[in-house]
Amino acid sequence: MAAMRAFGTHLSSSVEGGGKKFRFVYLSGGMSERDQSRSLWMAGETRKIRGQVENALTDYEKDKNRSVEVYIARPGMVLARGMSLRTLVFGMGPSIWVDDLAKVLVDVAVKGDKDGERVLENERMLWWEF
């Protein structure tokens, strides 16, 4: 959040003068949970922390700073090329190749999302059109 506040403060005057908004792309994770009161069975604390950050970023954009666009990427398991068969078996759930994820993140930072979606789930990123 410190980085977001610093960019927002620094860039707010340029946006007021007609400049472009700063696109902030947060790499969260699949199964993040924004509802902090929800009871979770698996990786609960990690999922809630990610959700808490997502909430803080979107609240900041909505309430405090119009110079920033927040995008949240929620990949499943991130796979490296050349991984062993054993490792790939773990990727049978939602997953994305690391280089494909990187391309999507850079594209979002440069262009935003043509459909206006701010939360990009794993499935959406798999079918990303460049």
Short mmCIF file of C-alpha atoms in Angstrom, two decimals:
data_model
loop_
_atom_site.label_atom_id
_atom_site.label_comp_id
_atom_site.label_asym_id
_atom_site.label_seq_id
_atom_site.Cartn_x
_atom_site.Cartn_y
_atom_site.Cartn_z
CA MET A 1 0.00 0.00 0.00
CA ALA A 2 2.91 2.34 0.60
CA ALA A 3 3.90 2.06 -3.06
CA MET A 4 0.32 2.70 -4.16
CA ARG A 5 0.02 5.78 -1.96
CA ALA A 6 3.36 7.14 -3.18
CA PHE A 7 2.40 6.73 -6.84
CA GLY A 8 -1.07 8.15 -6.22
CA THR A 9 0.26 11.22 -4.46
CA HIS A 10 3.00 11.84 -7.01
CA LEU A 11 0.78 11.33 -10.06
CA SER A 12 -2.43 13.03 -8.90
CA SER A 13 -1.39 16.45 -10.21
CA SER A 14 -0.53 15.10 -13.67
CA VAL A 15 -3.94 13.39 -13.96
CA GLU A 16 -5.71 16.57 -12.88
CA GLY A 17 -3.83 18.29 -15.69
CA GLY A 18 -5.18 15.82 -18.25
CA GLY A 19 -2.51 13.12 -17.98
CA LYS A 20 -3.10 9.37 -18.05
CA LYS A 21 -3.94 7.30 -15.00
CA PHE A 22 -1.29 5.03 -13.51
CA ARG A 23 -2.15 1.34 -13.88
CA PHE A 24 -1.23 -0.68 -10.82
CA VAL A 25 -1.26 -4.46 -11.39
CA TYR A 26 -1.32 -6.51 -8.20
CA LEU A 27 -0.36 -10.17 -8.49
CA SER A 28 -2.65 -11.88 -6.00
CA GLY A 29 -3.55 -15.54 -6.31
CA GLY A 30 -6.32 -17.96 -7.03
CA MET A 31 -8.77 -18.59 -4.20
CA SER A 32 -8.07 -15.22 -2.54
CA GLU A 33 -10.81 -14.38 -0.07
CA ARG A 34 -12.04 -10.81 0.34
CA ASP A 35 -14.58 -11.70 3.03
CA GLN A 36 -12.45 -11.51 6.17
CA SER A 37 -15.13 -13.10 8.35
CA ARG A 38 -15.38 -16.26 6.29
CA SER A 39 -14.08 -19.52 7.76
CA LEU A 40 -11.67 -21.26 5.38
CA TRP A 41 -10.38 -24.82 5.51
CA MET A 42 -7.31 -24.52 3.33
CA ALA A 43 -4.57 -21.87 3.50
CA GLY A 44 -7.02 -19.56 5.23
CA GLU A 45 -4.61 -16.95 6.54
CA THR A 46 -2.77 -16.59 3.21
CA ARG A 47 -6.01 -16.34 1.24
CA LYS A 48 -7.41 -13.73 3.63
CA ILE A 49 -4.23 -11.64 3.54
CA ARG A 50 -4.40 -11.55 -0.26
CA GLY A 51 -8.07 -10.61 -0.05
CA GLN A 52 -7.31 -7.90 2.49
CA VAL A 53 -4.73 -6.36 0.14
CA GLU A 54 -7.19 -6.58 -2.77
CA ASN A 55 -9.82 -4.79 -0.66
CA ALA A 56 -7.37 -2.07 0.38
CA LEU A 57 -6.23 -1.45 -3.20
CA THR A 58 -9.73 -1.23 -4.65
CA ASP A 59 -10.90 0.97 -1.76
CA TYR A 60 -7.95 3.29 -2.34
CA GLU A 61 -8.80 3.59 -6.02
CA LYS A 62 -12.50 4.26 -5.36
CA ASP A 63 -12.28 6.54 -2.36
CA LYS A 64 -9.01 8.36 -2.27
CA ASN A 65 -7.32 8.62 -5.61
CA ARG A 66 -8.63 8.98 -9.12
CA SER A 67 -5.15 8.96 -10.66
CA VAL A 68 -4.77 5.18 -10.33
CA GLU A 69 -6.41 2.18 -12.04
CA VAL A 70 -6.08 -1.04 -10.04
CA TYR A 71 -5.99 -4.44 -11.73
CA ILE A 72 -5.82 -7.66 -9.75
CA ALA A 73 -4.43 -10.84 -11.33
CA ARG A 74 -5.42 -14.11 -9.68
CA PRO A 75 -3.47 -16.93 -11.29
CA GLY A 76 -3.74 -20.52 -10.12
CA MET A 77 -0.52 -22.50 -9.94
CA VAL A 78 2.25 -20.78 -11.92
CA LEU A 79 4.23 -23.33 -13.93
CA ALA A 80 7.75 -22.99 -15.33
CA ARG A 81 8.60 -24.45 -18.73
CA GLY A 82 10.59 -27.66 -18.46
CA MET A 83 8.99 -28.78 -15.20
CA SER A 84 9.02 -32.48 -14.36
CA LEU A 85 5.98 -34.69 -14.86
CA ARG A 86 5.57 -34.95 -11.08
CA THR A 87 5.39 -31.18 -10.78
CA LEU A 88 3.03 -30.87 -13.73
CA VAL A 89 0.59 -33.24 -12.04
CA PHE A 90 0.18 -30.64 -9.30
CA GLY A 91 -0.72 -28.17 -12.03
CA MET A 92 -3.78 -30.13 -13.10
CA GLY A 93 -5.91 -27.60 -11.25
CA PRO A 94 -6.10 -24.00 -12.44
CA SER A 95 -2.64 -23.10 -13.72
CA ILE A 96 -0.78 -20.86 -16.14
CA TRP A 97 2.72 -20.89 -17.61
CA VAL A 98 4.98 -18.27 -16.03
CA ASP A 99 5.88 -16.65 -19.37
CA ASP A 100 2.20 -16.41 -20.37
CA LEU A 101 1.38 -14.81 -17.01
CA ALA A 102 4.21 -12.30 -17.48
CA LYS A 103 2.90 -11.34 -20.94
CA VAL A 104 -0.60 -10.76 -19.58
CA LEU A 105 0.65 -8.65 -16.66
CA VAL A 106 2.74 -6.43 -18.94
CA ASP A 107 -0.13 -6.09 -21.43
CA VAL A 108 -2.52 -5.05 -18.65
CA ALA A 109 -0.01 -2.51 -17.31
CA VAL A 110 0.36 -0.97 -20.77
CA LYS A 111 -3.18 -1.21 -22.18
CA GLY A 112 -5.55 -2.11 -19.36
CA ASP A 113 -8.33 -4.61 -20.08
CA LYS A 114 -10.44 -4.05 -23.18
CA ASP A 115 -13.52 -5.47 -21.39
CA GLY A 116 -13.00 -3.25 -18.36
CA GLU A 117 -12.53 -6.16 -15.96
CA ARG A 118 -10.40 -5.27 -12.96
CA VAL A 119 -10.05 -8.77 -11.46
CA LEU A 120 -8.42 -11.21 -13.86
CA GLU A 121 -8.96 -14.83 -12.88
CA ASN A 122 -6.74 -17.65 -14.15
CA GLU A 123 -9.20 -18.77 -16.84
CA ARG A 124 -9.46 -15.25 -18.28
CA MET A 125 -5.68 -14.93 -18.48
CA LEU A 126 -5.37 -18.27 -20.31
CA TRP A 127 -7.42 -16.88 -23.19
CA TRP A 128 -5.91 -13.39 -23.20
CA GLU A 129 -5.86 -11.73 -26.62
CA PHE A 130 -2.83 -9.57 -27.33
#
